């Protein structure tokens, strides 16, 4: 998807492969700088809201009380050492657009992927219980994308990287209420992530092993496998992915099976962190897709 015309001045080693390698190295360096900046961002932390009894069953809240509710699920390749900190600038930027943002934390326990899934289901249930368990700072209600108050129906779920895989899984879970989903550079094919050792074997570490060792877990949790088996999203799904992504290859999006409610768009020149960085030139494209999904 990221091909192009032959470079007449391919570079020091005189090969297109050398040019591609240097381009990837430059993108990786940009990704690391962007991640470091996002993690170090000095902006305010949102008020905390517990959706369950565990220490990771917590969310931070941003934005106006009556804004359309958007759940943000952070990435980090399912690693316990990467929490929601780097997603706060994204959450604050969405809040500035008028959304009521729920920035979710969740368990990321190696070998126990169902802990993660159970937490996000618990968050879904807790939001559905609003106003019985009103979010802090609300007047007893939040609103959906269609302006209906008095319940916790989300206007959209937004996830990045590992979080993108998780919101795709939510979209493909038949017993959950259909909600629009925006998946940003998602780890959308867990089997390929295992095969290619993406994230230093992050996926098999989270799942507990390979597809050969845990075929049932991959069958239940892998968006690619679910789509291939005939599962369909219950609401609109948009997948955005940058063609300069070195952490989650763009092929994990371009190889997704066709689905009537799933729309994929490749952002030319974008790397992995561009999709959650409000200072990125690609951030307006992310906002445009979210507005499209959530506007009545």
PDB file of C-alpha atoms in Angstrom, residues 14 25 38 48 52 55 58 69 88 91 93 96-97 107-108 116-117 124 137 139 163 172 179 254 256 262-264 283:
ATOM      1  CA  UNK A  14      22.548   2.124  -3.956  1.00  0.00           C
ATOM      2  CA  UNK A  25      14.447   3.584  10.816  1.00  0.00           C
ATOM      3  CA  UNK A  38       3.038  11.775  25.044  1.00  0.00           C
ATOM      4  CA  UNK A  48     -11.154   8.867  38.440  1.00  0.00           C
ATOM      5  CA  UNK A  52     -15.098  -2.431  39.270  1.00  0.00           C
ATOM      6  CA  UNK A  55      -7.074  -1.400  40.921  1.00  0.00           C
ATOM      7  CA  UNK A  58     -10.727   2.428  36.640  1.00  0.00           C
ATOM      8  CA  UNK A  69     -19.786   9.655  25.396  1.00  0.00           C
ATOM      9  CA  UNK A  88      -4.233  11.380  28.158  1.00  0.00           C
ATOM     10  CA  UNK A  91      -8.436  12.099  25.696  1.00  0.00           C
ATOM     11  CA  UNK A  93      -8.057  16.668  22.751  1.00  0.00           C
ATOM     12  CA  UNK A  96     -11.868  19.822  23.668  1.00  0.00           C
ATOM     13  CA  UNK A  97     -14.011  18.729  20.711  1.00  0.00           C
ATOM     14  CA  UNK A 107      -5.942  -5.541  33.359  1.00  0.00           C
ATOM     15  CA  UNK A 108      -3.055  -6.620  31.151  1.00  0.00           C
ATOM     16  CA  UNK A 116      -8.759  -7.918  29.808  1.00  0.00           C
ATOM     17  CA  UNK A 117     -11.965  -8.899  28.062  1.00  0.00           C
ATOM     18  CA  UNK A 124     -19.721  -1.690  29.317  1.00  0.00           C
ATOM     19  CA  UNK A 137     -18.997  15.432  37.503  1.00  0.00           C
ATOM     20  CA  UNK A 139     -25.683  15.652  36.564  1.00  0.00           C
ATOM     21  CA  UNK A 163      -6.711  -1.123  22.237  1.00  0.00           C
ATOM     22  CA  UNK A 172     -17.674  -8.281  16.774  1.00  0.00           C
ATOM     23  CA  UNK A 179     -21.748   0.753  19.121  1.00  0.00           C
ATOM     24  CA  UNK A 254      -5.159  -3.950   4.593  1.00  0.00           C
ATOM     25  CA  UNK A 256      -8.768  -7.538   6.932  1.00  0.00           C
ATOM     26  CA  UNK A 262     -16.161  -2.043   8.081  1.00  0.00           C
ATOM     27  CA  UNK A 263     -14.334   0.789   6.359  1.00  0.00           C
ATOM     28  CA  UNK A 264     -10.520   0.917   6.298  1.00  0.00           C
ATOM     29  CA  UNK A 283      -4.885  14.158  13.912  1.00  0.00           C
TER      30      UNK A 283
END
